[in-house]
Amino acid sequence: MRRLDLPDGAARDGAGLLHAPSAERNLAPILAALLPALPCGGVALELASGTGQHAAAVAAARPALSIQPTEPDPERRRTIDRRCAGLPNVAEARALDACAPGWAEGLRVDALWVVNLLHLVSEGEMAVLLDEGARAVAPGGLFAIYGPFLRGGRATSAGDRTFDATLRAQDPEIGFKEVEVVEGVLSVLGFAVERREMPANNLLLLARRGG
């Protein structure tokens, strides 16, 4: 796992749980766009669940949907489990590296989502994530991806250009990905992709698998 200097890093709240201000800010718009696309029941997988704020909110809104959070960092997994302890439809957080080949073997889910991860990994790691995610999603299922992207090879604001440059200065292999590339890969993998504009120049890609 990369250790990056990121704005709005997670810190402990009054209850001792890790809390990410960015997750708090984007929670409402993500729920507004994601919930109507999610199935009411079945199994959903979240990659890189972080502090568990999104998993907990989705679980509360979709009580018949069984949610499996995943996170490679053990400290964050403990926070996820504590935060979701009162939600019977949330499984214990699973140790999973979304960029490691083979994690989708034996998995079949009705929905999968990942928030604010692609710009923190390399192109090769993103390719693994997309390929494994596609293997995990059942026919007719949803693969949702949220975050900042380049459009036509360019950042869409001065703030995004600065953030992208800051990431690349820490590791030249990471940084904002081109949304057209991600959409193209998902299309090749058998998904129909809908692009949603989100606050702060972010995008939500709602990819539905055929069949």
Short mmCIF file of N, CA and C in Angstrom, two decimals, residues 29-211:
data_model
loop_
_atom_site.label_atom_id
_atom_site.label_comp_id
_atom_site.label_asym_id
_atom_site.label_seq_id
_atom_site.Cartn_x
_atom_site.Cartn_y
_atom_site.Cartn_z
N PRO A 29 -24.22 13.25 -2.33
CA PRO A 29 -24.36 13.14 -3.78
C PRO A 29 -24.12 11.74 -4.33
N ILE A 30 -23.21 11.01 -3.70
CA ILE A 30 -22.99 9.63 -4.16
C ILE A 30 -24.23 8.78 -3.90
N LEU A 31 -24.81 8.90 -2.72
CA LEU A 31 -26.02 8.14 -2.42
C LEU A 31 -27.15 8.50 -3.38
N ALA A 32 -27.31 9.78 -3.66
CA ALA A 32 -28.40 10.22 -4.54
C ALA A 32 -28.28 9.60 -5.93
N ALA A 33 -27.05 9.44 -6.42
CA ALA A 33 -26.85 8.89 -7.75
C ALA A 33 -26.73 7.36 -7.75
N LEU A 34 -26.16 6.80 -6.69
CA LEU A 34 -25.89 5.36 -6.67
C LEU A 34 -27.09 4.53 -6.25
N LEU A 35 -27.81 4.97 -5.23
CA LEU A 35 -28.89 4.14 -4.69
C LEU A 35 -29.93 3.74 -5.73
N PRO A 36 -30.40 4.64 -6.61
CA PRO A 36 -31.39 4.21 -7.60
C PRO A 36 -30.87 3.15 -8.56
N ALA A 37 -29.56 3.05 -8.71
CA ALA A 37 -28.98 2.07 -9.63
C ALA A 37 -28.71 0.73 -8.96
N LEU A 38 -28.70 0.71 -7.63
CA LEU A 38 -28.40 -0.52 -6.91
C LEU A 38 -29.62 -1.43 -6.84
N PRO A 39 -29.40 -2.75 -6.80
CA PRO A 39 -30.53 -3.65 -6.58
C PRO A 39 -31.04 -3.51 -5.15
N CYS A 40 -32.29 -3.83 -4.95
CA CYS A 40 -32.85 -3.78 -3.58
C CYS A 40 -32.31 -4.90 -2.73
N GLY A 41 -32.02 -6.05 -3.35
CA GLY A 41 -31.50 -7.20 -2.62
C GLY A 41 -30.30 -7.78 -3.33
N GLY A 42 -29.82 -8.90 -2.84
CA GLY A 42 -28.65 -9.53 -3.42
C GLY A 42 -27.40 -9.22 -2.62
N VAL A 43 -26.25 -9.29 -3.28
CA VAL A 43 -24.96 -9.11 -2.63
C VAL A 43 -24.20 -7.99 -3.32
N ALA A 44 -23.63 -7.08 -2.53
CA ALA A 44 -22.83 -5.98 -3.06
C ALA A 44 -21.46 -5.99 -2.41
N LEU A 45 -20.46 -5.61 -3.18
CA LEU A 45 -19.07 -5.58 -2.73
C LEU A 45 -18.54 -4.17 -2.88
N GLU A 46 -17.93 -3.64 -1.83
CA GLU A 46 -17.25 -2.35 -1.94
C GLU A 46 -15.75 -2.59 -1.88
N LEU A 47 -15.03 -2.06 -2.86
CA LEU A 47 -13.58 -2.13 -2.86
C LEU A 47 -13.01 -0.92 -2.14
N ALA A 48 -11.92 -1.15 -1.39
CA ALA A 48 -11.23 -0.06 -0.70
C ALA A 48 -12.21 0.76 0.14
N SER A 49 -12.85 0.11 1.08
CA SER A 49 -13.92 0.74 1.86
C SER A 49 -13.44 1.84 2.79
N GLY A 50 -12.13 1.90 3.06
CA GLY A 50 -11.59 2.99 3.86
C GLY A 50 -12.13 3.01 5.27
N THR A 51 -12.85 4.07 5.61
CA THR A 51 -13.40 4.23 6.96
C THR A 51 -14.77 3.60 7.12
N GLY A 52 -15.35 3.08 6.03
CA GLY A 52 -16.65 2.43 6.11
C GLY A 52 -17.84 3.37 6.09
N GLN A 53 -17.60 4.66 5.87
CA GLN A 53 -18.70 5.62 5.88
C GLN A 53 -19.70 5.36 4.76
N HIS A 54 -19.20 5.03 3.58
CA HIS A 54 -20.11 4.75 2.46
C HIS A 54 -20.83 3.42 2.65
N ALA A 55 -20.10 2.41 3.09
CA ALA A 55 -20.72 1.09 3.30
C ALA A 55 -21.86 1.19 4.31
N ALA A 56 -21.63 1.92 5.39
CA ALA A 56 -22.66 2.05 6.43
C ALA A 56 -23.89 2.78 5.91
N ALA A 57 -23.67 3.84 5.13
CA ALA A 57 -24.80 4.61 4.61
C ALA A 57 -25.60 3.82 3.60
N VAL A 58 -24.94 3.10 2.71
CA VAL A 58 -25.65 2.29 1.73
C VAL A 58 -26.42 1.17 2.43
N ALA A 59 -25.78 0.54 3.41
CA ALA A 59 -26.44 -0.55 4.14
C ALA A 59 -27.70 -0.07 4.84
N ALA A 60 -27.65 1.12 5.43
CA ALA A 60 -28.83 1.65 6.11
C ALA A 60 -29.95 1.94 5.14
N ALA A 61 -29.59 2.36 3.92
CA ALA A 61 -30.61 2.70 2.92
C ALA A 61 -31.13 1.49 2.17
N ARG A 62 -30.36 0.40 2.15
CA ARG A 62 -30.75 -0.82 1.43
C ARG A 62 -30.64 -2.01 2.38
N PRO A 63 -31.57 -2.16 3.33
CA PRO A 63 -31.44 -3.20 4.36
C PRO A 63 -31.52 -4.63 3.82
N ALA A 64 -32.09 -4.82 2.62
CA ALA A 64 -32.17 -6.17 2.06
C ALA A 64 -30.96 -6.51 1.19
N LEU A 65 -30.05 -5.55 1.04
CA LEU A 65 -28.84 -5.76 0.25
C LEU A 65 -27.71 -6.15 1.18
N SER A 66 -27.12 -7.32 0.97
CA SER A 66 -26.00 -7.79 1.79
C SER A 66 -24.71 -7.15 1.28
N ILE A 67 -24.00 -6.47 2.16
CA ILE A 67 -22.84 -5.69 1.75
C ILE A 67 -21.57 -6.28 2.34
N GLN A 68 -20.58 -6.46 1.47
CA GLN A 68 -19.27 -6.95 1.89
C GLN A 68 -18.25 -5.82 1.71
N PRO A 69 -17.85 -5.17 2.81
CA PRO A 69 -16.77 -4.18 2.69
C PRO A 69 -15.43 -4.90 2.56
N THR A 70 -14.49 -4.25 1.88
CA THR A 70 -13.13 -4.79 1.77
C THR A 70 -12.14 -3.66 1.98
N GLU A 71 -10.99 -4.01 2.52
CA GLU A 71 -9.97 -2.99 2.80
C GLU A 71 -8.66 -3.69 3.16
N PRO A 72 -7.55 -3.33 2.53
CA PRO A 72 -6.29 -4.01 2.85
C PRO A 72 -5.69 -3.61 4.19
N ASP A 73 -6.03 -2.42 4.71
CA ASP A 73 -5.42 -1.93 5.93
C ASP A 73 -6.17 -2.45 7.17
N PRO A 74 -5.49 -3.15 8.07
CA PRO A 74 -6.19 -3.75 9.22
C PRO A 74 -6.80 -2.72 10.16
N GLU A 75 -6.14 -1.57 10.36
CA GLU A 75 -6.70 -0.55 11.24
C GLU A 75 -8.02 -0.02 10.68
N ARG A 76 -8.08 0.16 9.39
CA ARG A 76 -9.32 0.62 8.78
C ARG A 76 -10.39 -0.46 8.81
N ARG A 77 -10.00 -1.71 8.68
CA ARG A 77 -10.99 -2.78 8.79
C ARG A 77 -11.64 -2.78 10.16
N ARG A 78 -10.85 -2.52 11.19
CA ARG A 78 -11.41 -2.46 12.54
C ARG A 78 -12.42 -1.32 12.66
N THR A 79 -12.09 -0.19 12.07
CA THR A 79 -13.03 0.94 12.07
C THR A 79 -14.31 0.59 11.33
N ILE A 80 -14.18 -0.05 10.17
CA ILE A 80 -15.36 -0.45 9.38
C ILE A 80 -16.27 -1.34 10.22
N ASP A 81 -15.68 -2.33 10.86
CA ASP A 81 -16.48 -3.28 11.64
C ASP A 81 -17.18 -2.59 12.81
N ARG A 82 -16.50 -1.68 13.46
CA ARG A 82 -17.14 -0.95 14.56
C ARG A 82 -18.25 -0.04 14.04
N ARG A 83 -17.98 0.65 12.94
CA ARG A 83 -18.98 1.58 12.40
C ARG A 83 -20.24 0.85 11.93
N CYS A 84 -20.08 -0.35 11.42
CA CYS A 84 -21.20 -1.09 10.85
C CYS A 84 -21.75 -2.15 11.80
N ALA A 85 -21.33 -2.11 13.05
CA ALA A 85 -21.71 -3.17 14.00
C ALA A 85 -23.22 -3.30 14.17
N GLY A 86 -23.97 -2.22 14.06
CA GLY A 86 -25.42 -2.28 14.25
C GLY A 86 -26.19 -2.54 12.99
N LEU A 87 -25.50 -2.85 11.91
CA LEU A 87 -26.16 -3.09 10.62
C LEU A 87 -26.06 -4.57 10.27
N PRO A 88 -27.15 -5.32 10.40
CA PRO A 88 -27.08 -6.77 10.21
C PRO A 88 -26.77 -7.20 8.78
N ASN A 89 -26.93 -6.30 7.81
CA ASN A 89 -26.68 -6.67 6.41
C ASN A 89 -25.26 -6.35 5.97
N VAL A 90 -24.37 -6.00 6.89
CA VAL A 90 -22.97 -5.74 6.56
C VAL A 90 -22.10 -6.84 7.13
N ALA A 91 -21.33 -7.51 6.27
CA ALA A 91 -20.43 -8.57 6.71
C ALA A 91 -19.17 -7.98 7.32
N GLU A 92 -18.44 -8.79 8.04
CA GLU A 92 -17.15 -8.36 8.57
C GLU A 92 -16.24 -7.94 7.42
N ALA A 93 -15.54 -6.84 7.59
CA ALA A 93 -14.66 -6.33 6.53
C ALA A 93 -13.61 -7.37 6.16
N ARG A 94 -13.42 -7.54 4.89
CA ARG A 94 -12.51 -8.56 4.37
C ARG A 94 -11.21 -7.92 3.90
N ALA A 95 -10.09 -8.56 4.19
CA ALA A 95 -8.80 -8.09 3.69
C ALA A 95 -8.70 -8.40 2.20
N LEU A 96 -8.64 -7.36 1.39
CA LEU A 96 -8.60 -7.54 -0.06
C LEU A 96 -7.88 -6.37 -0.69
N ASP A 97 -6.91 -6.66 -1.54
CA ASP A 97 -6.22 -5.65 -2.33
C ASP A 97 -6.85 -5.65 -3.72
N ALA A 98 -7.57 -4.59 -4.04
CA ALA A 98 -8.31 -4.54 -5.30
C ALA A 98 -7.41 -4.53 -6.53
N CYS A 99 -6.11 -4.28 -6.34
CA CYS A 99 -5.18 -4.23 -7.47
C CYS A 99 -4.33 -5.48 -7.58
N ALA A 100 -4.64 -6.50 -6.78
CA ALA A 100 -3.90 -7.76 -6.83
C ALA A 100 -4.63 -8.76 -7.72
N PRO A 101 -3.96 -9.38 -8.67
CA PRO A 101 -4.63 -10.34 -9.55
C PRO A 101 -5.24 -11.50 -8.78
N GLY A 102 -6.41 -11.94 -9.22
CA GLY A 102 -7.02 -13.16 -8.71
C GLY A 102 -8.04 -12.99 -7.61
N TRP A 103 -8.26 -11.75 -7.13
CA TRP A 103 -9.16 -11.63 -5.99
C TRP A 103 -10.61 -11.95 -6.31
N ALA A 104 -11.00 -11.88 -7.59
CA ALA A 104 -12.39 -12.14 -7.95
C ALA A 104 -12.71 -13.62 -8.11
N GLU A 105 -11.70 -14.47 -8.02
CA GLU A 105 -11.95 -15.91 -8.21
C GLU A 105 -12.97 -16.41 -7.19
N GLY A 106 -14.02 -17.03 -7.68
CA GLY A 106 -15.06 -17.58 -6.82
C GLY A 106 -16.08 -16.57 -6.34
N LEU A 107 -15.93 -15.29 -6.71
CA LEU A 107 -16.87 -14.26 -6.28
C LEU A 107 -17.93 -14.03 -7.35
N ARG A 108 -19.14 -13.75 -6.93
CA ARG A 108 -20.21 -13.34 -7.84
C ARG A 108 -21.12 -12.39 -7.07
N VAL A 109 -21.15 -11.14 -7.49
CA VAL A 109 -21.92 -10.13 -6.77
C VAL A 109 -22.88 -9.43 -7.73
N ASP A 110 -23.93 -8.86 -7.16
CA ASP A 110 -24.93 -8.14 -7.95
C ASP A 110 -24.56 -6.68 -8.15
N ALA A 111 -23.69 -6.18 -7.31
CA ALA A 111 -23.22 -4.80 -7.44
C ALA A 111 -21.84 -4.69 -6.82
N LEU A 112 -21.06 -3.79 -7.39
CA LEU A 112 -19.71 -3.53 -6.90
C LEU A 112 -19.46 -2.04 -7.07
N TRP A 113 -18.88 -1.41 -6.05
CA TRP A 113 -18.52 0.00 -6.23
C TRP A 113 -17.18 0.29 -5.59
N VAL A 114 -16.54 1.34 -6.12
CA VAL A 114 -15.25 1.80 -5.61
C VAL A 114 -15.24 3.31 -5.69
N VAL A 115 -14.79 3.95 -4.61
CA VAL A 115 -14.81 5.41 -4.49
C VAL A 115 -13.38 5.93 -4.28
N ASN A 116 -12.99 6.88 -5.11
CA ASN A 116 -11.73 7.62 -4.93
C ASN A 116 -10.52 6.70 -4.78
N LEU A 117 -10.36 5.80 -5.73
CA LEU A 117 -9.19 4.92 -5.71
C LEU A 117 -8.36 4.99 -6.99
N LEU A 118 -9.00 5.14 -8.14
CA LEU A 118 -8.25 5.01 -9.39
C LEU A 118 -7.10 6.00 -9.51
N HIS A 119 -7.27 7.21 -8.99
CA HIS A 119 -6.19 8.20 -9.10
C HIS A 119 -5.04 7.92 -8.14
N LEU A 120 -5.21 6.94 -7.26
CA LEU A 120 -4.17 6.60 -6.29
C LEU A 120 -3.40 5.34 -6.67
N VAL A 121 -3.68 4.79 -7.84
CA VAL A 121 -3.00 3.57 -8.28
C VAL A 121 -2.42 3.79 -9.67
N SER A 122 -1.57 2.89 -10.11
CA SER A 122 -0.95 2.99 -11.43
C SER A 122 -1.91 2.51 -12.52
N GLU A 123 -1.53 2.77 -13.76
CA GLU A 123 -2.34 2.29 -14.89
C GLU A 123 -2.45 0.77 -14.87
N GLY A 124 -1.34 0.09 -14.59
CA GLY A 124 -1.38 -1.37 -14.54
C GLY A 124 -2.25 -1.89 -13.43
N GLU A 125 -2.18 -1.25 -12.27
CA GLU A 125 -3.03 -1.66 -11.15
C GLU A 125 -4.50 -1.40 -11.46
N MET A 126 -4.79 -0.29 -12.12
CA MET A 126 -6.17 -0.02 -12.51
C MET A 126 -6.69 -1.10 -13.47
N ALA A 127 -5.83 -1.53 -14.40
CA ALA A 127 -6.25 -2.57 -15.34
C ALA A 127 -6.63 -3.85 -14.61
N VAL A 128 -5.85 -4.21 -13.58
CA VAL A 128 -6.18 -5.40 -12.79
C VAL A 128 -7.51 -5.20 -12.07
N LEU A 129 -7.69 -4.03 -11.46
CA LEU A 129 -8.93 -3.76 -10.73
C LEU A 129 -10.14 -3.87 -11.64
N LEU A 130 -10.07 -3.28 -12.82
CA LEU A 130 -11.21 -3.32 -13.74
C LEU A 130 -11.47 -4.74 -14.23
N ASP A 131 -10.42 -5.47 -14.54
CA ASP A 131 -10.59 -6.83 -15.05
C ASP A 131 -11.16 -7.75 -13.97
N GLU A 132 -10.61 -7.68 -12.76
CA GLU A 132 -11.11 -8.52 -11.67
C GLU A 132 -12.54 -8.11 -11.29
N GLY A 133 -12.80 -6.81 -11.26
CA GLY A 133 -14.15 -6.36 -10.94
C GLY A 133 -15.16 -6.87 -11.95
N ALA A 134 -14.79 -6.84 -13.22
CA ALA A 134 -15.70 -7.34 -14.26
C ALA A 134 -15.98 -8.83 -14.07
N ARG A 135 -14.97 -9.58 -13.63
CA ARG A 135 -15.17 -11.01 -13.39
C ARG A 135 -16.14 -11.26 -12.24
N ALA A 136 -16.14 -10.35 -11.26
CA ALA A 136 -16.95 -10.56 -10.07
C ALA A 136 -18.42 -10.21 -10.27
N VAL A 137 -18.72 -9.28 -11.19
CA VAL A 137 -20.09 -8.78 -11.34
C VAL A 137 -20.93 -9.76 -12.17
N ALA A 138 -22.07 -10.13 -11.63
CA ALA A 138 -22.97 -11.06 -12.31
C ALA A 138 -23.62 -10.40 -13.52
N PRO A 139 -24.12 -11.19 -14.48
CA PRO A 139 -24.86 -10.62 -15.60
C PRO A 139 -26.01 -9.74 -15.11
N GLY A 140 -26.12 -8.56 -15.68
CA GLY A 140 -27.12 -7.60 -15.26
C GLY A 140 -26.71 -6.78 -14.06
N GLY A 141 -25.53 -7.08 -13.49
CA GLY A 141 -25.08 -6.40 -12.29
C GLY A 141 -24.43 -5.05 -12.57
N LEU A 142 -24.15 -4.32 -11.50
CA LEU A 142 -23.65 -2.95 -11.59
C LEU A 142 -22.21 -2.88 -11.10
N PHE A 143 -21.39 -2.12 -11.85
CA PHE A 143 -20.02 -1.80 -11.48
C PHE A 143 -19.94 -0.28 -11.47
N ALA A 144 -19.83 0.32 -10.28
CA ALA A 144 -19.85 1.78 -10.14
C ALA A 144 -18.49 2.28 -9.69
N ILE A 145 -18.03 3.35 -10.33
CA ILE A 145 -16.72 3.93 -10.04
C ILE A 145 -16.88 5.44 -9.88
N TYR A 146 -16.41 5.96 -8.74
CA TYR A 146 -16.52 7.40 -8.47
C TYR A 146 -15.13 7.98 -8.26
N GLY A 147 -14.95 9.21 -8.74
CA GLY A 147 -13.70 9.90 -8.46
C GLY A 147 -13.40 11.00 -9.44
N PRO A 148 -12.22 11.60 -9.33
CA PRO A 148 -11.78 12.62 -10.28
C PRO A 148 -11.13 11.97 -11.51
N PHE A 149 -11.33 12.57 -12.66
CA PHE A 149 -10.79 12.02 -13.90
C PHE A 149 -10.27 13.15 -14.78
N LEU A 150 -9.37 12.78 -15.69
CA LEU A 150 -9.03 13.63 -16.82
C LEU A 150 -10.10 13.45 -17.88
N ARG A 151 -10.38 14.50 -18.62
CA ARG A 151 -11.32 14.42 -19.74
C ARG A 151 -10.62 14.95 -20.98
N GLY A 152 -10.53 14.10 -21.98
CA GLY A 152 -9.76 14.47 -23.16
C GLY A 152 -8.31 14.72 -22.81
N GLY A 153 -7.80 14.02 -21.81
CA GLY A 153 -6.41 14.15 -21.40
C GLY A 153 -6.12 15.33 -20.50
N ARG A 154 -7.14 16.08 -20.09
CA ARG A 154 -6.91 17.28 -19.30
C ARG A 154 -7.76 17.30 -18.03
N ALA A 155 -7.21 17.92 -16.98
CA ALA A 155 -7.99 18.18 -15.78
C ALA A 155 -8.97 19.31 -16.07
N THR A 156 -10.09 19.31 -15.38
CA THR A 156 -11.16 20.26 -15.70
C THR A 156 -11.16 21.50 -14.82
N SER A 157 -10.22 21.60 -13.88
CA SER A 157 -10.15 22.79 -13.03
C SER A 157 -8.73 22.97 -12.54
N ALA A 158 -8.43 24.18 -12.07
CA ALA A 158 -7.10 24.46 -11.53
C ALA A 158 -6.84 23.59 -10.30
N GLY A 159 -7.86 23.39 -9.47
CA GLY A 159 -7.70 22.55 -8.29
C GLY A 159 -7.35 21.12 -8.65
N ASP A 160 -8.02 20.59 -9.68
CA ASP A 160 -7.73 19.23 -10.12
C ASP A 160 -6.31 19.13 -10.70
N ARG A 161 -5.89 20.14 -11.44
CA ARG A 161 -4.53 20.13 -12.00
C ARG A 161 -3.49 20.11 -10.87
N THR A 162 -3.75 20.89 -9.82
CA THR A 162 -2.83 20.93 -8.69
C THR A 162 -2.81 19.59 -7.96
N PHE A 163 -3.98 19.02 -7.71
CA PHE A 163 -4.07 17.74 -7.01
C PHE A 163 -3.37 16.64 -7.81
N ASP A 164 -3.63 16.59 -9.11
CA ASP A 164 -3.01 15.59 -9.96
C ASP A 164 -1.48 15.73 -9.94
N ALA A 165 -1.00 16.95 -10.03
CA ALA A 165 0.45 17.19 -10.00
C ALA A 165 1.04 16.78 -8.66
N THR A 166 0.31 17.03 -7.58
CA THR A 166 0.79 16.65 -6.25
C THR A 166 0.92 15.13 -6.13
N LEU A 167 -0.06 14.41 -6.67
CA LEU A 167 0.01 12.95 -6.64
C LEU A 167 1.19 12.43 -7.46
N ARG A 168 1.35 12.97 -8.66
CA ARG A 168 2.43 12.49 -9.54
C ARG A 168 3.81 12.84 -8.99
N ALA A 169 3.90 13.93 -8.22
CA ALA A 169 5.17 14.27 -7.59
C ALA A 169 5.56 13.25 -6.52
N GLN A 170 4.56 12.67 -5.87
CA GLN A 170 4.82 11.65 -4.85
C GLN A 170 5.12 10.29 -5.47
N ASP A 171 4.48 10.01 -6.60
CA ASP A 171 4.69 8.74 -7.32
C ASP A 171 4.30 8.97 -8.77
N PRO A 172 5.25 8.99 -9.69
CA PRO A 172 4.94 9.29 -11.09
C PRO A 172 4.04 8.26 -11.77
N GLU A 173 3.83 7.11 -11.13
CA GLU A 173 2.98 6.09 -11.74
C GLU A 173 1.50 6.30 -11.45
N ILE A 174 1.18 7.20 -10.50
CA ILE A 174 -0.23 7.40 -10.14
C ILE A 174 -0.71 8.74 -10.70
N GLY A 175 -1.95 9.09 -10.40
CA GLY A 175 -2.53 10.33 -10.88
C GLY A 175 -3.88 10.09 -11.54
N PHE A 176 -4.53 11.18 -11.93
CA PHE A 176 -5.86 11.09 -12.53
C PHE A 176 -5.80 10.23 -13.79
N LYS A 177 -6.83 9.40 -13.98
CA LYS A 177 -6.95 8.57 -15.17
C LYS A 177 -7.90 9.24 -16.18
N GLU A 178 -7.70 8.91 -17.45
CA GLU A 178 -8.57 9.45 -18.50
C GLU A 178 -9.90 8.70 -18.49
N VAL A 179 -10.97 9.43 -18.31
CA VAL A 179 -12.28 8.79 -18.20
C VAL A 179 -12.62 8.01 -19.46
N GLU A 180 -12.20 8.51 -20.62
CA GLU A 180 -12.51 7.81 -21.87
C GLU A 180 -11.83 6.44 -21.92
N VAL A 181 -10.65 6.34 -21.33
CA VAL A 181 -9.95 5.05 -21.28
C VAL A 181 -10.70 4.07 -20.38
N VAL A 182 -11.12 4.54 -19.21
CA VAL A 182 -11.85 3.68 -18.29
C VAL A 182 -13.17 3.22 -18.91
N GLU A 183 -13.89 4.14 -19.52
CA GLU A 183 -15.15 3.77 -20.18
C GLU A 183 -14.90 2.77 -21.31
N GLY A 184 -13.83 2.96 -22.05
CA GLY A 184 -13.52 2.04 -23.15
C GLY A 184 -13.21 0.64 -22.65
N VAL A 185 -12.44 0.55 -21.56
CA VAL A 185 -12.12 -0.77 -21.00
C VAL A 185 -13.38 -1.45 -20.51
N LEU A 186 -14.24 -0.71 -19.81
CA LEU A 186 -15.47 -1.30 -19.31
C LEU A 186 -16.36 -1.78 -20.46
N SER A 187 -16.39 -1.03 -21.54
CA SER A 187 -17.19 -1.44 -22.70
C SER A 187 -16.66 -2.74 -23.29
N VAL A 188 -15.33 -2.84 -23.41
CA VAL A 188 -14.72 -4.07 -23.93
C VAL A 188 -15.02 -5.26 -23.01
N LEU A 189 -15.13 -4.98 -21.71
CA LEU A 189 -15.41 -6.05 -20.74
C LEU A 189 -16.89 -6.41 -20.66
N GLY A 190 -17.71 -5.77 -21.49
CA GLY A 190 -19.11 -6.17 -21.59
C GLY A 190 -20.08 -5.32 -20.81
N PHE A 191 -19.68 -4.08 -20.49
CA PHE A 191 -20.55 -3.20 -19.72
C PHE A 191 -21.05 -2.03 -20.57
N ALA A 192 -22.28 -1.64 -20.33
CA ALA A 192 -22.82 -0.40 -20.89
C ALA A 192 -22.62 0.68 -19.83
N VAL A 193 -21.96 1.77 -20.18
CA VAL A 193 -21.51 2.75 -19.19
C VAL A 193 -22.30 4.05 -19.32
N GLU A 194 -22.79 4.52 -18.18
CA GLU A 194 -23.45 5.82 -18.08
C GLU A 194 -22.57 6.73 -17.23
N ARG A 195 -22.27 7.92 -17.74
CA ARG A 195 -21.43 8.88 -17.02
C ARG A 195 -22.31 9.90 -16.32
N ARG A 196 -22.10 10.07 -15.02
CA ARG A 196 -22.86 11.05 -14.25
C ARG A 196 -21.93 12.16 -13.75
N GLU A 197 -22.29 13.40 -13.99
CA GLU A 197 -21.55 14.53 -13.44
C GLU A 197 -21.85 14.66 -11.95
N MET A 198 -20.80 14.89 -11.16
CA MET A 198 -20.94 14.99 -9.72
C MET A 198 -20.31 16.29 -9.24
N PRO A 199 -20.58 16.69 -7.99
CA PRO A 199 -19.97 17.92 -7.47
C PRO A 199 -18.45 17.86 -7.49
N ALA A 200 -17.82 19.03 -7.45
CA ALA A 200 -16.36 19.18 -7.37
C ALA A 200 -15.65 18.54 -8.56
N ASN A 201 -16.30 18.56 -9.73
CA ASN A 201 -15.71 18.06 -10.98
C ASN A 201 -15.49 16.56 -10.99
N ASN A 202 -16.07 15.84 -10.05
CA ASN A 202 -15.94 14.38 -10.03
C ASN A 202 -16.97 13.75 -10.97
N LEU A 203 -16.77 12.47 -11.22
CA LEU A 203 -17.68 11.70 -12.06
C LEU A 203 -18.06 10.40 -11.36
N LEU A 204 -19.25 9.92 -11.66
CA LEU A 204 -19.69 8.59 -11.26
C LEU A 204 -19.98 7.82 -12.52
N LEU A 205 -19.26 6.72 -12.72
CA LEU A 205 -19.51 5.83 -13.86
C LEU A 205 -20.38 4.67 -13.38
N LEU A 206 -21.55 4.55 -13.98
CA LEU A 206 -22.47 3.47 -13.67
C LEU A 206 -22.43 2.48 -14.83
N ALA A 207 -21.75 1.37 -14.63
CA ALA A 207 -21.54 0.38 -15.69
C ALA A 207 -22.41 -0.84 -15.42
N ARG A 208 -23.28 -1.15 -16.36
CA ARG A 208 -24.20 -2.28 -16.23
C ARG A 208 -23.72 -3.42 -17.13
N ARG A 209 -23.55 -4.59 -16.54
CA ARG A 209 -23.08 -5.73 -17.34
C ARG A 209 -24.21 -6.33 -18.14
N GLY A 210 -23.94 -6.65 -19.39
CA GLY A 210 -24.94 -7.25 -20.24
C GLY A 210 -25.33 -8.64 -19.79
N GLY A 211 -26.49 -9.09 -20.26
CA GLY A 211 -26.94 -10.45 -19.95
C GLY A 211 -27.96 -10.50 -18.84
#
